[in-house]
PDB file of C-alpha atoms in Angstrom:
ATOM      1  CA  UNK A 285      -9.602 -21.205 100.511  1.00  0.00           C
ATOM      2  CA  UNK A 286     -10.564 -22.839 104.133  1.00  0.00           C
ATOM      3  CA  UNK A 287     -12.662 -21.041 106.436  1.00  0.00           C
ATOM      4  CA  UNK A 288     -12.140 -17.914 107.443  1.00  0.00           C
ATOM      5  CA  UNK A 289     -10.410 -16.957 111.029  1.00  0.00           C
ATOM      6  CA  UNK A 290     -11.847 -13.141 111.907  1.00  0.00           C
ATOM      7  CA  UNK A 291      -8.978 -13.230 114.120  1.00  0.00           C
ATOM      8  CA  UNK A 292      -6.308 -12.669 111.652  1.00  0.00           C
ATOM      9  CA  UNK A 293      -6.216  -9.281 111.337  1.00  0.00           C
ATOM     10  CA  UNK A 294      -3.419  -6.831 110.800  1.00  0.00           C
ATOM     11  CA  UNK A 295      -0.982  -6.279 113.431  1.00  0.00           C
ATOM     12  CA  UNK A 296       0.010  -2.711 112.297  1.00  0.00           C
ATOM     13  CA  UNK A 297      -2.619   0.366 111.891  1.00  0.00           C
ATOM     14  CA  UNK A 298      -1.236   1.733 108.325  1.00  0.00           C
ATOM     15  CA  UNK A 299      -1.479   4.488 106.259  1.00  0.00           C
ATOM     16  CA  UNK A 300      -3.244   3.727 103.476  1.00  0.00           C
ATOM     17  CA  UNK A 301      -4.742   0.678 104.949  1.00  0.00           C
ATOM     18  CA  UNK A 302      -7.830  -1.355 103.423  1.00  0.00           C
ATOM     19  CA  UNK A 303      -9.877  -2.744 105.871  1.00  0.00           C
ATOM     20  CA  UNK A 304     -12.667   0.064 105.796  1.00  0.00           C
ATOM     21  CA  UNK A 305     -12.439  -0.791 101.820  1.00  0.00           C
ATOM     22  CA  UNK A 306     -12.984  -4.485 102.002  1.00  0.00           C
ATOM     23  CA  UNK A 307     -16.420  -5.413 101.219  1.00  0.00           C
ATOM     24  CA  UNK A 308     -15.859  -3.325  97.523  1.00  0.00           C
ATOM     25  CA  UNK A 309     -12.425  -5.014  97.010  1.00  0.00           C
ATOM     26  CA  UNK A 310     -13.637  -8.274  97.961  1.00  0.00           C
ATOM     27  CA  UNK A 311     -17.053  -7.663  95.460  1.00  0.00           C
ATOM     28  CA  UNK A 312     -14.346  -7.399  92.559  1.00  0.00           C
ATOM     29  CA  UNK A 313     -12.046 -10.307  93.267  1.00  0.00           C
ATOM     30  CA  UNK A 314     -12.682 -13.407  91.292  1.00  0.00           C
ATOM     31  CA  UNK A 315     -13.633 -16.860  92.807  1.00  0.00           C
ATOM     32  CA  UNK A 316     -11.460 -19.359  91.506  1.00  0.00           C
ATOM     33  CA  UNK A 317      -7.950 -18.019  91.602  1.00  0.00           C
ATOM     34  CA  UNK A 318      -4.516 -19.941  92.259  1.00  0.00           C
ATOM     35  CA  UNK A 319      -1.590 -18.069  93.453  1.00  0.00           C
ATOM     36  CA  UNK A 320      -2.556 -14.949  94.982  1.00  0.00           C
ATOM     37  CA  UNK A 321      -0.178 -12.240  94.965  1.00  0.00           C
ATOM     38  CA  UNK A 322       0.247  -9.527  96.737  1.00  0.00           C
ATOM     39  CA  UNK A 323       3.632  -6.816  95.878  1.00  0.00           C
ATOM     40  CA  UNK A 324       3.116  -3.810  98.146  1.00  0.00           C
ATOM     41  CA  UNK A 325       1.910  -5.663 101.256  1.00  0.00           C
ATOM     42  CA  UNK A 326       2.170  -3.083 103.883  1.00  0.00           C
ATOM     43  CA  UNK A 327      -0.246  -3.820 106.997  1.00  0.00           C
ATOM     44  CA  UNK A 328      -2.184  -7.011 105.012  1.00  0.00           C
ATOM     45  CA  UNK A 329      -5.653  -6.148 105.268  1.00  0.00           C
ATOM     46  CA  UNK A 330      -6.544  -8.119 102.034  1.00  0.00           C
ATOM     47  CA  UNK A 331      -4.485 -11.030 102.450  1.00  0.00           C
ATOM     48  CA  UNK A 332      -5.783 -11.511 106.296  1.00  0.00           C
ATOM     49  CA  UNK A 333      -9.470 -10.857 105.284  1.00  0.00           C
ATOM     50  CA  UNK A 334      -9.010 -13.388 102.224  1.00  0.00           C
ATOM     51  CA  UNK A 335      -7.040 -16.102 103.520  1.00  0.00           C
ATOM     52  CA  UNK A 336      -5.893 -18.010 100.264  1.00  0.00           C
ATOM     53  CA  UNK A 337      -3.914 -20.936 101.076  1.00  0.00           C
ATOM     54  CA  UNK A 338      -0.788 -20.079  98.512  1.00  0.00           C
ATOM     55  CA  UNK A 339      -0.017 -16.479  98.593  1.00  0.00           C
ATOM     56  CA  UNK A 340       3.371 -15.177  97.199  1.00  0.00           C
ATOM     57  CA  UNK A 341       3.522 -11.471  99.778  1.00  0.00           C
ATOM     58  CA  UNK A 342       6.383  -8.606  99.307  1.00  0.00           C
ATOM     59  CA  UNK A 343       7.087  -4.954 100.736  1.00  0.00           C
ATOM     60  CA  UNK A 344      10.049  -3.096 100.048  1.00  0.00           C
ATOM     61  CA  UNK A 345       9.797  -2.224 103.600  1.00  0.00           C
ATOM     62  CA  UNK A 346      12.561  -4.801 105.009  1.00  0.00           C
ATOM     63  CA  UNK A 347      11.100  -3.922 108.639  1.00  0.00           C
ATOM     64  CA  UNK A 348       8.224  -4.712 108.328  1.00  0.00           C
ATOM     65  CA  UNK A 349       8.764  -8.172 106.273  1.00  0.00           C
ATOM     66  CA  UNK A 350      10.805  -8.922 109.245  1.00  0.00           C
ATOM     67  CA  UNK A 351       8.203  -8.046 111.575  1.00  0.00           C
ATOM     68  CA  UNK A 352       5.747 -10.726 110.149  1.00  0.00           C
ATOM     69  CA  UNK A 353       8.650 -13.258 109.248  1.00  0.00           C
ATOM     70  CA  UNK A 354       9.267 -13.176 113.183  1.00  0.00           C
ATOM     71  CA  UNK A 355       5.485 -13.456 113.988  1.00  0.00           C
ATOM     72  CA  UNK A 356       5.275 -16.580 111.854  1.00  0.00           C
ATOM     73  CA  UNK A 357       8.536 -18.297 112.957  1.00  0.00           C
ATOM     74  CA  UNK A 358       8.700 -17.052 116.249  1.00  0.00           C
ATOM     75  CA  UNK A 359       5.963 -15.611 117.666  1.00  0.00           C
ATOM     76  CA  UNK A 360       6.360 -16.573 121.330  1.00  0.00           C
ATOM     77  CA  UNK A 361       9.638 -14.537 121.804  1.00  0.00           C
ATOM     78  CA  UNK A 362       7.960 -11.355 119.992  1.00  0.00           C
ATOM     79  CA  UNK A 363       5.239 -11.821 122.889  1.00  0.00           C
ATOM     80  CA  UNK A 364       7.646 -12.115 124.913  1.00  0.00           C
ATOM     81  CA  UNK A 365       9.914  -9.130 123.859  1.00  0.00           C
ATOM     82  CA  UNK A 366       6.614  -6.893 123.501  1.00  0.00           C
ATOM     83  CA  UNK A 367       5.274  -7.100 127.246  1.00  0.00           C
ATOM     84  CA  UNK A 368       8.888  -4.999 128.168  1.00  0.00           C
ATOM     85  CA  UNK A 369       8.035  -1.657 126.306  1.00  0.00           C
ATOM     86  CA  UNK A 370       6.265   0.884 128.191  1.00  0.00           C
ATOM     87  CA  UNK A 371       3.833   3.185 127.281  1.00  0.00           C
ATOM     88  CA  UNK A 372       6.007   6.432 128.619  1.00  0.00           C
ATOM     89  CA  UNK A 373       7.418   9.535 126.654  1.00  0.00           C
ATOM     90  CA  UNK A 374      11.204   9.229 127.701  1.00  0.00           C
ATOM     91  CA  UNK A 375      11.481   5.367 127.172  1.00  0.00           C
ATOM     92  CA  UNK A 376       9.395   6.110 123.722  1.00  0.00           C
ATOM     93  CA  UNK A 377      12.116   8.362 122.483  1.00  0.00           C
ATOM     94  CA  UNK A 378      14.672   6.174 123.880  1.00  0.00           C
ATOM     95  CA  UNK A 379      13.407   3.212 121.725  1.00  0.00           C
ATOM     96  CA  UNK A 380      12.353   5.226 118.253  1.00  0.00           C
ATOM     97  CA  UNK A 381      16.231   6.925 118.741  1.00  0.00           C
ATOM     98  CA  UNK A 382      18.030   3.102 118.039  1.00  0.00           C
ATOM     99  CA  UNK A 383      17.648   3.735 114.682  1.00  0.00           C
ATOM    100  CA  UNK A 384      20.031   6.730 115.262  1.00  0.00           C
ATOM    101  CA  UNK A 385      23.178   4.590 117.252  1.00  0.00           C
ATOM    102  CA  UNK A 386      25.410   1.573 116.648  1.00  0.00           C
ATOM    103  CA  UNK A 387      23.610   0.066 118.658  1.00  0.00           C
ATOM    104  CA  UNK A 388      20.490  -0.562 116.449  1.00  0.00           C
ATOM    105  CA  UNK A 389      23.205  -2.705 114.026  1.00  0.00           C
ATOM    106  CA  UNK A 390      22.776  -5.513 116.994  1.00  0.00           C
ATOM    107  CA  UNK A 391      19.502  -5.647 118.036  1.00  0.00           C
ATOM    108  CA  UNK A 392      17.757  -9.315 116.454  1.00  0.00           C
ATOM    109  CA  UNK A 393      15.038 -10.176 114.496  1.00  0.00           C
ATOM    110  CA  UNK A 394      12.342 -10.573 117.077  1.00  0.00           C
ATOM    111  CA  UNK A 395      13.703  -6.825 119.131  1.00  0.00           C
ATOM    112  CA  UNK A 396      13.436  -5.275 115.894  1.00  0.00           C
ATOM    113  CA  UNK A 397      10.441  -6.530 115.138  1.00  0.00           C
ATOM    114  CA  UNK A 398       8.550  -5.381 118.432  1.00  0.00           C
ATOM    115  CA  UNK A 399      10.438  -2.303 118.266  1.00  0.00           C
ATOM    116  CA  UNK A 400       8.691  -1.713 115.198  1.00  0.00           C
ATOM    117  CA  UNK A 401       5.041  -3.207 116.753  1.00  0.00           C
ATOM    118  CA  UNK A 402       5.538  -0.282 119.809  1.00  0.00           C
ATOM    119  CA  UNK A 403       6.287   2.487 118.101  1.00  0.00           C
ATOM    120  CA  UNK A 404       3.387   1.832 115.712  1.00  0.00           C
ATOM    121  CA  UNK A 405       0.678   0.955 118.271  1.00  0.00           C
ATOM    122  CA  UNK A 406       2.642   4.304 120.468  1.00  0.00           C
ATOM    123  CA  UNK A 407       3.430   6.584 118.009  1.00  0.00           C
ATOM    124  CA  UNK A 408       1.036   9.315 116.862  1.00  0.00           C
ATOM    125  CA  UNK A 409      -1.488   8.144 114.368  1.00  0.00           C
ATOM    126  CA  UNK A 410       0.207   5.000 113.956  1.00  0.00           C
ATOM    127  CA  UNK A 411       1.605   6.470 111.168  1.00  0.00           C
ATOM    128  CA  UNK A 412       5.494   4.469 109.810  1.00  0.00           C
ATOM    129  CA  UNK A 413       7.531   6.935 108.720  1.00  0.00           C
ATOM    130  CA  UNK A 414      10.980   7.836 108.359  1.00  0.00           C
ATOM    131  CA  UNK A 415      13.061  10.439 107.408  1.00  0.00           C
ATOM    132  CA  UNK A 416      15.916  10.900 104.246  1.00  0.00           C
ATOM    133  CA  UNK A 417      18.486   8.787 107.083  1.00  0.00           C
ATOM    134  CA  UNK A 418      15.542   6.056 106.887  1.00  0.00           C
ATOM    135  CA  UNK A 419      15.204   6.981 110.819  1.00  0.00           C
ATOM    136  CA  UNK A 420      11.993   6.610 112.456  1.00  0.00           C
ATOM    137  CA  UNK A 421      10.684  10.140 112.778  1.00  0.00           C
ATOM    138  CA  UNK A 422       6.924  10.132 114.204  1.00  0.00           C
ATOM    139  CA  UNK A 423       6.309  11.967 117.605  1.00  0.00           C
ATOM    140  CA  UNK A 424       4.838   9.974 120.813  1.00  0.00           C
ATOM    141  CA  UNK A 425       0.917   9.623 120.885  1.00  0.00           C
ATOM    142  CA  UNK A 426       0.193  10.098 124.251  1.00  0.00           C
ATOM    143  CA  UNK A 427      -2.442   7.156 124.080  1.00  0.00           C
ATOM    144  CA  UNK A 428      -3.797   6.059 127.154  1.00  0.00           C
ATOM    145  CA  UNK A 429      -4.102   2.269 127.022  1.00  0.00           C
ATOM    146  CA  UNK A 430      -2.369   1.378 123.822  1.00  0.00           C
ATOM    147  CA  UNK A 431      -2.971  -2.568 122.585  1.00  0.00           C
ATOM    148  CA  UNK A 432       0.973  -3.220 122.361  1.00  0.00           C
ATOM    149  CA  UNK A 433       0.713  -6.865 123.146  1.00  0.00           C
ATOM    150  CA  UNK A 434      -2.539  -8.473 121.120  1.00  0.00           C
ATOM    151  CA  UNK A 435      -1.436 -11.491 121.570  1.00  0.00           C
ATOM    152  CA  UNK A 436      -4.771 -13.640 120.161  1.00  0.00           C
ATOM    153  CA  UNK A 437      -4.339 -11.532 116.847  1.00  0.00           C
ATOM    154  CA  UNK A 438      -0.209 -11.965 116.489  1.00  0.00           C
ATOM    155  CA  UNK A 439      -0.975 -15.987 117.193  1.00  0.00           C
ATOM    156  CA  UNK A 440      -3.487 -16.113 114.886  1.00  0.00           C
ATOM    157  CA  UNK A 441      -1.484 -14.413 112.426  1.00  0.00           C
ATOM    158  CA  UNK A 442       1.416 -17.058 113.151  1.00  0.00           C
ATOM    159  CA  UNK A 443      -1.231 -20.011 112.556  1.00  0.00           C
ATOM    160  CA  UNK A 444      -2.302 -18.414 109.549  1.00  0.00           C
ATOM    161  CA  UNK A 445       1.259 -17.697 108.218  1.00  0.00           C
ATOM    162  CA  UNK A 446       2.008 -21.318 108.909  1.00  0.00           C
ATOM    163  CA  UNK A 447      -1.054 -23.304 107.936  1.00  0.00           C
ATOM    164  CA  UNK A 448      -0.741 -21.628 104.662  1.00  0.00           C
ATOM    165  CA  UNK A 449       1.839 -21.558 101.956  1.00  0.00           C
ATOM    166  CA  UNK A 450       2.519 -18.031 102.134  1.00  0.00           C
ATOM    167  CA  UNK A 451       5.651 -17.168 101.044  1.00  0.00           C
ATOM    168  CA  UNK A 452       7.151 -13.426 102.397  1.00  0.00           C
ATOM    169  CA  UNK A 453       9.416 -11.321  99.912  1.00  0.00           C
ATOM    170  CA  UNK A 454      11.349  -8.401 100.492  1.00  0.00           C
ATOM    171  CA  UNK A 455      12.128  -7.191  97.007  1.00  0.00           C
ATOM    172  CA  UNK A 456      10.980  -4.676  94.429  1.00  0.00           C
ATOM    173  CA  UNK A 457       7.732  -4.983  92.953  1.00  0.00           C
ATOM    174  CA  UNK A 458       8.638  -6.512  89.714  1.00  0.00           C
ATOM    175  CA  UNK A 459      10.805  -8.770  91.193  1.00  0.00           C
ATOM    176  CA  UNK A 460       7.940 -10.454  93.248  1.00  0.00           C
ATOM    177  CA  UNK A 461       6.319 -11.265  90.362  1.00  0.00           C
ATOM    178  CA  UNK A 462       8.685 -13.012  88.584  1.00  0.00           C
ATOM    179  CA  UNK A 463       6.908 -16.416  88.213  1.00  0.00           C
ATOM    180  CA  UNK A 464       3.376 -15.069  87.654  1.00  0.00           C
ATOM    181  CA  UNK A 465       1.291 -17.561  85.656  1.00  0.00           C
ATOM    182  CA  UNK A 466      -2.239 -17.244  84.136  1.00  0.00           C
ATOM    183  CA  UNK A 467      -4.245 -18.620  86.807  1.00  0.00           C
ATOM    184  CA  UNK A 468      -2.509 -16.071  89.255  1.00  0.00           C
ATOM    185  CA  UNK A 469      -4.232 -13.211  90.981  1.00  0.00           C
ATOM    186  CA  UNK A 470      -2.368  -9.977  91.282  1.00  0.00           C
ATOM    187  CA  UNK A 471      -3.852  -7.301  94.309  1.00  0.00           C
ATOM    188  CA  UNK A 472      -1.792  -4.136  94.269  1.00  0.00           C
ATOM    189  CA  UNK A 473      -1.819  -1.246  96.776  1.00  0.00           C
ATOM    190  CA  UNK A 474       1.060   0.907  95.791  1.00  0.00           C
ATOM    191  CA  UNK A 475       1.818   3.848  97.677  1.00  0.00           C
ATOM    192  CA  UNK A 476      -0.955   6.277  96.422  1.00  0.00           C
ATOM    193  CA  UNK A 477      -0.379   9.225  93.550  1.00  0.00           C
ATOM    194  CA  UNK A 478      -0.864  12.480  95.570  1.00  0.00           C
ATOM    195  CA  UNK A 479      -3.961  14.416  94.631  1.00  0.00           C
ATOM    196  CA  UNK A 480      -1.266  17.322  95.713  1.00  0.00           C
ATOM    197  CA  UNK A 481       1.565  18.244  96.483  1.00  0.00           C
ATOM    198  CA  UNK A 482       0.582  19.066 100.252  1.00  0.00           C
ATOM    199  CA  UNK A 483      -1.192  15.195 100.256  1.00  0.00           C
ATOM    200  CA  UNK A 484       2.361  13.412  99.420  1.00  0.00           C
ATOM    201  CA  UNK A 485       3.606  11.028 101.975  1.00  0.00           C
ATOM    202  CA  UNK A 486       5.724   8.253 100.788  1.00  0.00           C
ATOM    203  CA  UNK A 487       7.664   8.004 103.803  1.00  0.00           C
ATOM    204  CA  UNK A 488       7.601   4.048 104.155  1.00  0.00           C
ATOM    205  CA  UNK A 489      11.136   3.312 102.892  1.00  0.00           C
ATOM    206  CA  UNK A 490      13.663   5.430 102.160  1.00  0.00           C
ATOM    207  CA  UNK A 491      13.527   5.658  98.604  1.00  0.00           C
ATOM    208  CA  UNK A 492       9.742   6.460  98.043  1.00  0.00           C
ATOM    209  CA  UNK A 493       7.486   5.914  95.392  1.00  0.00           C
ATOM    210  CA  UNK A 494       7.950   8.053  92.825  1.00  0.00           C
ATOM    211  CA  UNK A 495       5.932   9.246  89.317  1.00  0.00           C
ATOM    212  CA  UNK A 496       8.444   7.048  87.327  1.00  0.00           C
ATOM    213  CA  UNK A 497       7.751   3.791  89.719  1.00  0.00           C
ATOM    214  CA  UNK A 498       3.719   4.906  88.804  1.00  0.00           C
ATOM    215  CA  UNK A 499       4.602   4.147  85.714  1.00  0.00           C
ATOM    216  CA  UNK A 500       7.172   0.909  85.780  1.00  0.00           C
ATOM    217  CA  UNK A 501       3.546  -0.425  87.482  1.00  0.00           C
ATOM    218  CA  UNK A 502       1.465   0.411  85.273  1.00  0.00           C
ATOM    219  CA  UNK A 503       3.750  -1.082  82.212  1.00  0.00           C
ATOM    220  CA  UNK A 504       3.626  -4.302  84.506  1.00  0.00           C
ATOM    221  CA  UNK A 505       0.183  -4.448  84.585  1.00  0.00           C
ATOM    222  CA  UNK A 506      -0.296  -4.195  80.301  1.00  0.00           C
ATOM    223  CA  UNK A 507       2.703  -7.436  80.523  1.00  0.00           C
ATOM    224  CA  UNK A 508       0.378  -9.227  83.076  1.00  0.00           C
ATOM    225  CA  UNK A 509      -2.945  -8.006  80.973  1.00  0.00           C
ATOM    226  CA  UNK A 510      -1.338  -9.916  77.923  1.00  0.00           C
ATOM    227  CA  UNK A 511      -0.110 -13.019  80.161  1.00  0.00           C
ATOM    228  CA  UNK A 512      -3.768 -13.132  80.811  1.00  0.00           C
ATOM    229  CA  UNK A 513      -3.267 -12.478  84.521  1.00  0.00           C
ATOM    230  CA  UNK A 514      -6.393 -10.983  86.300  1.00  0.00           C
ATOM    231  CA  UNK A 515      -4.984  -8.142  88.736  1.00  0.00           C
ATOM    232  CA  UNK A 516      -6.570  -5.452  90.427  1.00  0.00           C
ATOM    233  CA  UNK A 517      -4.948  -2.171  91.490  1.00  0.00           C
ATOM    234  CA  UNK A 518      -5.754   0.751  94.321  1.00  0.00           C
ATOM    235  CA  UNK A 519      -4.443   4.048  93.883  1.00  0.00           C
ATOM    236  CA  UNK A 520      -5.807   7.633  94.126  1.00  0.00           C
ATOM    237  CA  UNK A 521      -8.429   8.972  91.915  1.00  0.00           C
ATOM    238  CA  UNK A 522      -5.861  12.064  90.581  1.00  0.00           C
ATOM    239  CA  UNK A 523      -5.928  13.350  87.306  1.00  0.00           C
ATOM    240  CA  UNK A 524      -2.151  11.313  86.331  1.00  0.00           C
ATOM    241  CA  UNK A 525      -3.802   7.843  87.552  1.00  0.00           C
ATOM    242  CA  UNK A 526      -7.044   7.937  85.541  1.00  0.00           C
ATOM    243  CA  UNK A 527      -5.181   9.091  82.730  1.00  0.00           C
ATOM    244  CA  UNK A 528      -2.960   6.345  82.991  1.00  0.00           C
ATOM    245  CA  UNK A 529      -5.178   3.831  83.019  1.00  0.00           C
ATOM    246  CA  UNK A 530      -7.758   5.134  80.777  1.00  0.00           C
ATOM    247  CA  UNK A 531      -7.791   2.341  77.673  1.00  0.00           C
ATOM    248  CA  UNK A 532     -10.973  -0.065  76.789  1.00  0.00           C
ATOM    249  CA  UNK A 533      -8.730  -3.215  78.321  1.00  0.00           C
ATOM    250  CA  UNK A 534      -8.978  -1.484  81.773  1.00  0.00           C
ATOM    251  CA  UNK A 535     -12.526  -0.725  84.339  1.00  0.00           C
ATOM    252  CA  UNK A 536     -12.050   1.676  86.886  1.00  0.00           C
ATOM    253  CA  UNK A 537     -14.117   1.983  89.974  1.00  0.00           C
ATOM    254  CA  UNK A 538     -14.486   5.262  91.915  1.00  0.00           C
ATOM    255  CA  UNK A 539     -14.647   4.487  95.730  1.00  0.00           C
ATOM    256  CA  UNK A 540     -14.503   6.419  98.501  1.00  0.00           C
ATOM    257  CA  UNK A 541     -12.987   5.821 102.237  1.00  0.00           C
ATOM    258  CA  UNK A 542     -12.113   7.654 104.982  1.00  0.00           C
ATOM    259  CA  UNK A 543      -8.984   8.500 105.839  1.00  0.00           C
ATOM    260  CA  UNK A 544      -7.863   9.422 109.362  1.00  0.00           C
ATOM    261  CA  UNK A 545      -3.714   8.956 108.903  1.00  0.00           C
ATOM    262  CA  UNK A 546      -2.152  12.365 106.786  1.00  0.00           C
ATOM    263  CA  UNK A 547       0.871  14.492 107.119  1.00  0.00           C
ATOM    264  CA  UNK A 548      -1.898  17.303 106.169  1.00  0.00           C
ATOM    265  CA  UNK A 549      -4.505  17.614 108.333  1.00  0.00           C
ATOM    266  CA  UNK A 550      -6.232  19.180 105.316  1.00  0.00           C
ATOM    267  CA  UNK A 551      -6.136  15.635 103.332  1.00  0.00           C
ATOM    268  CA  UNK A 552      -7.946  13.760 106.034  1.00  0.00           C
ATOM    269  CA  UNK A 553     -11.805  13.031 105.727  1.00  0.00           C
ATOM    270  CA  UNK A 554     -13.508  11.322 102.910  1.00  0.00           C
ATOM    271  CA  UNK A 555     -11.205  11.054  99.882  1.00  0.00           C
ATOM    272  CA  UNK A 556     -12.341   9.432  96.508  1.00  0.00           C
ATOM    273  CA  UNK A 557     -10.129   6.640  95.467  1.00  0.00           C
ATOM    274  CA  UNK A 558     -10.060   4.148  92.375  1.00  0.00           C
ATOM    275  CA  UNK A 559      -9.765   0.466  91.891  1.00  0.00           C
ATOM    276  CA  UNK A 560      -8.929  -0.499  88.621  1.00  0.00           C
ATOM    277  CA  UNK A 561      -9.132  -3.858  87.267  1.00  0.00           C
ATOM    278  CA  UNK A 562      -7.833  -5.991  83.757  1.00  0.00           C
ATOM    279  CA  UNK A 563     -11.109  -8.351  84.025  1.00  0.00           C
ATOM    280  CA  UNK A 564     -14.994  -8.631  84.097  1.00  0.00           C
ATOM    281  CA  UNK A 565     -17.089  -8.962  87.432  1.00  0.00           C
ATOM    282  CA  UNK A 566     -18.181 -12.632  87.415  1.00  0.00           C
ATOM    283  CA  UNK A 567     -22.203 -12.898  87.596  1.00  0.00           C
ATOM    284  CA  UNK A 568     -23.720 -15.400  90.122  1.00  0.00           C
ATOM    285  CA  UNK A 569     -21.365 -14.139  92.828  1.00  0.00           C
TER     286      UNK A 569
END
């Protein structure tokens, strides 16, 4: 790993997202890793605060891999593309409906991609959601001054996506880790286990995450615990996790972070979380 560039920096606010979480997650990552791996990408907080020079990414989302697959092979025409949207009501609507015509069957790469950068940085809460049609389905913010072209951050994204061997999936989680060896790391941020029912929002792809995908992951991680991969996993602190996860092979971590992006208005504010890892802390850090 080179030095860092604080400029790369997610391009997306997303629910769910790390970056307040950091410093702990970064505490419990090992030193000397090779491939770093990363299955449920989603805005990137880790991999941009990390940096490792071979990463292996994947989200199910195929918008959003397509989103940074045009910022790192051609992010002058997203720029470019982005400075056209307006920060309006009517053309808002307008845009967020082309998921709902024909017409959305034409649009490119790089127009999908900043369609998908304008309605997050536009939309309210910056939440990405969709509904059962997989159409985008979150109401206009009403922001002032919105950030829709950061162009320093979506360049040094592109550099970073570039400079590095990062290779971008779009696949399902198992899939993305076909290839794993032992001196792999594994970071997963799955879409969280609701605490309740009222706290349940899995409404980045159309399929969701469901209990049974909770548990296809964790019977993953005991096949990567006996490859002797080192992974560590995010999720919420309910009841069904811990319980999951509760054997001698596995430490869990009770963290808490504050989170501002919720369906339920009741489920925002300081929520206890977990990370759970397959290894010990190394000393000397």
């Amino acid at each position: 790993i080179s030095m860092k560039n604080k400029v790369v920096q997610p391009v997306l606010k997303w629910a769910g997202g790390k970056r307040q979480l950091l410093p702990k997650i970064k505490k419990l990552i090992p030193k000397n890793i090779g491939t770093y791996y990363e299955p449920f990408l989603g805005g990137g907080a880790v991999l941009f605060s990390l940096q490792p020079g071979h990463a292996i990414v994947n989200d199910n989302n195929t918008e959003l891999i397509n989103m940074y697959d045009v910022i790192k092979n051609n992010v002058d025409a997203i720029i470019l593309d982005l400075r056209k949207h307006r920060n309006e009501a009517d053309y808002f609507y307008k845009i967020r409906g082309l998921d709902r015509t024909p017409q959305y069957n034409e649009m490119n790469n790089v127009q999908r991609a900043s369609r998908l950068i304008y309605l997050n940085k536009t939309c309210y809460n910056g939440l990405f959601r969709v509904n059962k049609n997989g159409e985008f389905n979150v109401p206009f913010g009403r922001y002032k001054n919105p950030n829709i072209v950061n162009e320093t951050v979506l360049r040094a994204v592109s550099n970073y996506l570039n400079t590095g061997r990062i290779e971008l999936l779009n696949m399902d989680f198992e899939q993305a880790l076909i290839g794993c060896k032992h001196s792999s790391f594994v970071y997963f941020d799955p879409p969280y286990y609701p605490v309740s029912d009222s706290s349940n929002f899995t409404g980045y792809t159309i399929n969701g995450f469901t209990k049974e995908d909770q548990i296809r992951l964790k019977s993953l991680c005991d096949k990567l615990t006996d490859k002797g991969v080192r992974w560590l996993l995010s999720n919420s602190s309910s009841p069904f996790i811990i319980s999951l996860y509760n054997s001698k092979k596995y430490h869990i971590d009770y963290v808490t972070a504050n989170r501002s992006i919720s369906s339920n208005p009741d489920a925002r504010g300081e929520v206890k979380e977990v990370l759970i890892r397959n290894y010990e802390i190394e000393t000397n850090r």
